[in-house]
Amino acid sequence: KVLLDEEFKLRPERVLSVKAGLLYMASPNNPTGNQFDRSAVEEVVEGFSGVVVVDEAYAEYGRYTLIREAPARENLVVLRTFSKAWGLAGMRVGYAVANRKLATLLKERGMVFACSSLSLKAAELMLERWNEVEKAVEELKRAREWMRTEMSRLPVRVYPSDANFLLVKLPVSSSWARERLLEKGFAVKDVGRMPLCEDSVRVTVPPKPIAETFIKAVGEILER
């Protein structure tokens, strides 16, 4: 494991100092929500001697994708999913983009029946509705930035996000806050035990009316 820096940035020199045959990174990252600087990721891909797997599960909410680069790279595999922006979490549909050699290797090592015909049909139908998905993604991005601005008025730190959630650092115990918010009808993910995330919770971006009530609830528990 290679830790990010205190601002959750990817430091290529740290990664490239590790000897390994395979490197996995999620960008946008979970639970921090940030997408690593493209130049930093590309530096890692170019300098790493093994295979680099970049999980772009939340890339629709981010600033860029490496999909178009993957086929031309010798050691890059990009993973995508229909579980997030496409709304098909229960269908378990995803895909990998890589050069022909790596793609063939993945196919040979993969499950014989990786997806059901129903799941594949659902994914096909969603592709035909890309305009609707794109609109929903843009709406969520606006809601995310609004929510981050409003929550920043509280005595908390809300980190920038390129995903459909926010990481919030609290001035109180994250486990205590989780229980108090649950009493008010809100479920957040306590990530306080994860590296660099002490006293932090992950909050999925909801519709604005729910977000307003949630922000009020956070303010109330912090006043105790």
Short mmCIF file of C-alpha atoms in Angstrom, two decimals:
data_model
loop_
_atom_site.label_atom_id
_atom_site.label_comp_id
_atom_site.label_asym_id
_atom_site.label_seq_id
_atom_site.Cartn_x
_atom_site.Cartn_y
_atom_site.Cartn_z
CA LYS A 1 0.00 0.00 0.00
CA VAL A 2 1.16 3.53 -0.84
CA LEU A 3 -0.46 6.41 1.04
CA LEU A 4 -1.55 9.64 -0.60
CA ASP A 5 -0.29 12.90 0.86
CA GLU A 6 -2.26 14.86 3.46
CA GLU A 7 -4.31 16.57 0.73
CA PHE A 8 -5.09 13.16 -0.84
CA LYS A 9 -2.86 13.87 -3.83
CA LEU A 10 -1.06 11.10 -5.70
CA ARG A 11 2.72 11.36 -5.36
CA PRO A 12 4.33 9.49 -8.29
CA GLU A 13 7.72 9.27 -6.56
CA ARG A 14 6.14 7.32 -3.69
CA VAL A 15 4.44 4.89 -6.05
CA LEU A 16 7.44 4.37 -8.30
CA SER A 17 9.67 3.57 -5.32
CA VAL A 18 7.67 0.39 -4.70
CA LYS A 19 8.62 -2.81 -6.51
CA ALA A 20 5.52 -4.70 -7.65
CA GLY A 21 4.10 -6.39 -10.71
CA LEU A 22 0.68 -4.76 -10.54
CA LEU A 23 -0.55 -1.40 -9.29
CA TYR A 24 -4.22 -0.66 -8.57
CA MET A 25 -5.59 2.83 -8.02
CA ALA A 26 -9.09 4.29 -7.99
CA SER A 27 -9.46 7.70 -9.63
CA PRO A 28 -11.77 9.32 -8.61
CA ASN A 29 -10.78 7.80 -5.31
CA ASN A 30 -13.07 6.33 -2.66
CA PRO A 31 -13.69 7.60 0.01
CA THR A 32 -11.77 10.84 -0.61
CA GLY A 33 -13.73 11.60 -3.80
CA ASN A 34 -10.90 13.34 -5.65
CA GLN A 35 -9.64 12.48 -9.11
CA PHE A 36 -5.85 12.44 -9.20
CA ASP A 37 -4.07 14.95 -11.42
CA ARG A 38 -3.87 13.50 -14.90
CA SER A 39 -0.18 14.32 -15.23
CA ALA A 40 0.57 12.41 -12.00
CA VAL A 41 -1.32 9.33 -13.18
CA GLU A 42 0.39 9.42 -16.57
CA GLU A 43 3.78 9.75 -14.88
CA VAL A 44 3.04 6.62 -12.88
CA VAL A 45 1.88 4.70 -15.96
CA GLU A 46 5.01 5.67 -17.87
CA GLY A 47 7.40 4.92 -15.03
CA PHE A 48 5.88 1.76 -13.53
CA SER A 49 7.43 -1.48 -14.78
CA GLY A 50 4.31 -3.60 -14.19
CA VAL A 51 0.64 -3.30 -15.09
CA VAL A 52 -1.30 -0.25 -13.87
CA VAL A 53 -5.03 -0.72 -13.26
CA VAL A 54 -7.02 2.52 -12.94
CA ASP A 55 -10.53 2.05 -11.56
CA GLU A 56 -12.71 4.81 -13.04
CA ALA A 57 -15.98 3.75 -11.43
CA TYR A 58 -16.84 7.40 -10.70
CA ALA A 59 -15.25 8.94 -13.80
CA GLU A 60 -18.54 10.23 -15.20
CA TYR A 61 -18.54 12.70 -12.29
CA GLY A 62 -14.88 13.59 -12.79
CA ARG A 63 -12.81 15.82 -15.07
CA TYR A 64 -11.23 13.34 -17.46
CA THR A 65 -10.89 9.66 -18.44
CA LEU A 66 -7.98 7.55 -19.64
CA ILE A 67 -10.16 5.29 -21.78
CA ARG A 68 -8.83 6.62 -25.08
CA GLU A 69 -5.24 6.28 -23.91
CA ALA A 70 -5.49 2.70 -22.67
CA PRO A 71 -5.36 0.86 -26.06
CA ALA A 72 -2.12 2.64 -26.94
CA ARG A 73 -0.41 1.95 -23.60
CA GLU A 74 1.53 -1.26 -22.99
CA ASN A 75 0.72 -1.49 -19.29
CA LEU A 76 -2.58 0.32 -18.66
CA VAL A 77 -5.99 -1.18 -17.88
CA VAL A 78 -8.95 1.13 -17.25
CA LEU A 79 -11.98 -0.26 -15.42
CA ARG A 80 -15.47 1.20 -15.78
CA THR A 81 -18.86 0.22 -14.37
CA PHE A 82 -22.56 0.71 -14.97
CA SER A 83 -23.16 0.65 -11.19
CA LYS A 84 -22.75 4.37 -10.46
CA ALA A 85 -23.82 7.05 -12.95
CA TRP A 86 -25.74 4.51 -15.05
CA GLY A 87 -27.86 3.31 -12.12
CA LEU A 88 -27.39 -0.43 -12.68
CA ALA A 89 -25.70 -1.43 -9.41
CA GLY A 90 -27.81 -4.57 -9.05
CA MET A 91 -26.92 -5.77 -12.54
CA ARG A 92 -23.17 -6.03 -11.87
CA VAL A 93 -22.03 -4.86 -15.30
CA GLY A 94 -18.57 -3.47 -15.92
CA TYR A 95 -15.85 -3.51 -18.53
CA ALA A 96 -12.12 -3.06 -19.02
CA VAL A 97 -10.29 -1.07 -21.68
CA ALA A 98 -6.71 -2.06 -22.57
CA ASN A 99 -4.44 -2.93 -25.47
CA ARG A 100 -5.13 -6.11 -27.41
CA LYS A 101 -2.52 -8.18 -25.56
CA LEU A 102 -3.80 -7.29 -22.08
CA ALA A 103 -7.44 -7.58 -23.19
CA THR A 104 -6.82 -11.09 -24.51
CA LEU A 105 -5.12 -12.05 -21.25
CA LEU A 106 -8.07 -10.73 -19.22
CA LYS A 107 -10.51 -12.64 -21.39
CA GLU A 108 -8.56 -15.88 -20.98
CA ARG A 109 -8.43 -15.49 -17.19
CA GLY A 110 -12.00 -14.23 -16.72
CA MET A 111 -15.15 -16.11 -15.79
CA VAL A 112 -16.86 -18.02 -18.58
CA PHE A 113 -20.20 -16.29 -17.89
CA ALA A 114 -19.17 -12.97 -16.37
CA CYS A 115 -22.57 -11.28 -16.90
CA SER A 116 -26.09 -12.56 -17.36
CA SER A 117 -27.92 -11.87 -20.62
CA LEU A 118 -30.41 -9.76 -18.63
CA SER A 119 -27.62 -7.58 -17.24
CA LEU A 120 -26.10 -7.08 -20.68
CA LYS A 121 -29.48 -6.16 -22.16
CA ALA A 122 -30.04 -3.61 -19.38
CA ALA A 123 -26.63 -2.06 -20.11
CA GLU A 124 -27.43 -1.95 -23.83
CA LEU A 125 -30.70 -0.14 -23.15
CA MET A 126 -28.97 2.38 -20.88
CA LEU A 127 -26.44 3.19 -23.60
CA GLU A 128 -29.36 4.24 -25.78
CA ARG A 129 -30.36 6.70 -23.04
CA TRP A 130 -26.96 8.36 -22.71
CA ASN A 131 -28.44 11.85 -23.07
CA GLU A 132 -30.59 11.28 -19.99
CA VAL A 133 -27.64 9.88 -18.04
CA GLU A 134 -25.46 12.84 -19.03
CA LYS A 135 -28.15 15.26 -17.89
CA ALA A 136 -28.48 13.49 -14.53
CA VAL A 137 -24.71 13.57 -14.06
CA GLU A 138 -24.56 17.32 -14.70
CA GLU A 139 -27.41 17.90 -12.26
CA LEU A 140 -25.60 15.91 -9.60
CA LYS A 141 -22.39 17.87 -10.16
CA ARG A 142 -24.26 21.13 -9.57
CA ALA A 143 -25.92 19.69 -6.47
CA ARG A 144 -22.55 18.47 -5.20
CA GLU A 145 -20.93 21.90 -5.48
CA TRP A 146 -23.94 23.59 -3.89
CA MET A 147 -23.90 21.12 -1.01
CA ARG A 148 -20.16 21.55 -0.51
CA THR A 149 -20.53 25.33 -0.37
CA GLU A 150 -23.41 25.17 2.12
CA MET A 151 -21.77 22.58 4.37
CA SER A 152 -18.58 24.64 4.44
CA ARG A 153 -20.48 27.23 6.49
CA LEU A 154 -20.47 24.71 9.35
CA PRO A 155 -17.40 23.98 11.54
CA VAL A 156 -16.39 21.08 9.29
CA ARG A 157 -14.00 20.56 6.39
CA VAL A 158 -15.63 19.46 3.14
CA TYR A 159 -13.08 18.21 0.63
CA PRO A 160 -13.37 18.87 -3.12
CA SER A 161 -14.99 15.94 -4.92
CA ASP A 162 -15.07 14.46 -8.42
CA ALA A 163 -17.51 11.73 -7.40
CA ASN A 164 -21.16 11.50 -6.34
CA PHE A 165 -20.29 11.89 -2.66
CA LEU A 166 -18.43 14.23 -0.32
CA LEU A 167 -15.83 13.49 2.33
CA VAL A 168 -16.49 15.56 5.44
CA LYS A 169 -14.02 15.93 8.32
CA LEU A 170 -15.80 16.62 11.60
CA PRO A 171 -14.70 18.31 14.85
CA VAL A 172 -16.19 15.33 16.74
CA SER A 173 -15.89 11.56 16.60
CA SER A 174 -17.11 10.24 13.24
CA SER A 175 -18.68 7.18 14.89
CA TRP A 176 -20.57 9.39 17.34
CA ALA A 177 -21.76 11.66 14.52
CA ARG A 178 -22.89 8.67 12.47
CA GLU A 179 -25.09 7.45 15.33
CA ARG A 180 -26.57 10.90 15.98
CA LEU A 181 -27.37 11.39 12.28
CA LEU A 182 -28.91 7.93 12.10
CA GLU A 183 -31.26 8.97 14.91
CA LYS A 184 -32.34 11.85 12.68
CA GLY A 185 -32.93 9.55 9.72
CA PHE A 186 -29.67 10.02 7.81
CA ALA A 187 -27.18 7.26 7.02
CA VAL A 188 -23.57 8.26 6.37
CA LYS A 189 -20.49 6.08 5.98
CA ASP A 190 -18.07 6.32 8.89
CA VAL A 191 -14.58 6.21 7.34
CA GLY A 192 -12.76 7.46 10.42
CA ARG A 193 -10.62 4.33 10.71
CA MET A 194 -9.25 4.62 7.19
CA PRO A 195 -5.78 6.16 6.64
CA LEU A 196 -5.81 10.00 6.56
CA CYS A 197 -9.59 10.06 7.24
CA GLU A 198 -9.75 10.41 11.02
CA ASP A 199 -13.14 11.71 12.25
CA SER A 200 -14.48 11.79 8.68
CA VAL A 201 -17.68 10.57 7.06
CA ARG A 202 -18.62 9.97 3.45
CA VAL A 203 -21.90 11.56 2.39
CA THR A 204 -23.72 10.66 -0.81
CA VAL A 205 -25.04 13.75 -2.61
CA PRO A 206 -28.87 13.67 -2.37
CA PRO A 207 -31.56 15.82 -4.03
CA LYS A 208 -31.46 19.43 -2.79
CA PRO A 209 -34.48 19.24 -0.41
CA ILE A 210 -32.91 16.28 1.38
CA ALA A 211 -29.50 17.96 1.38
CA GLU A 212 -30.97 21.04 3.07
CA THR A 213 -32.48 18.92 5.84
CA PHE A 214 -29.26 16.95 6.21
CA ILE A 215 -27.11 20.08 6.55
CA LYS A 216 -29.48 21.37 9.21
CA ALA A 217 -29.19 18.05 11.07
CA VAL A 218 -25.39 18.21 10.99
CA GLY A 219 -25.51 21.72 12.40
CA GLU A 220 -27.81 20.56 15.21
CA ILE A 221 -25.63 17.67 16.35
CA LEU A 222 -22.53 19.88 16.32
CA GLU A 223 -24.25 22.38 18.62
CA ARG A 224 -24.63 19.78 21.36
#
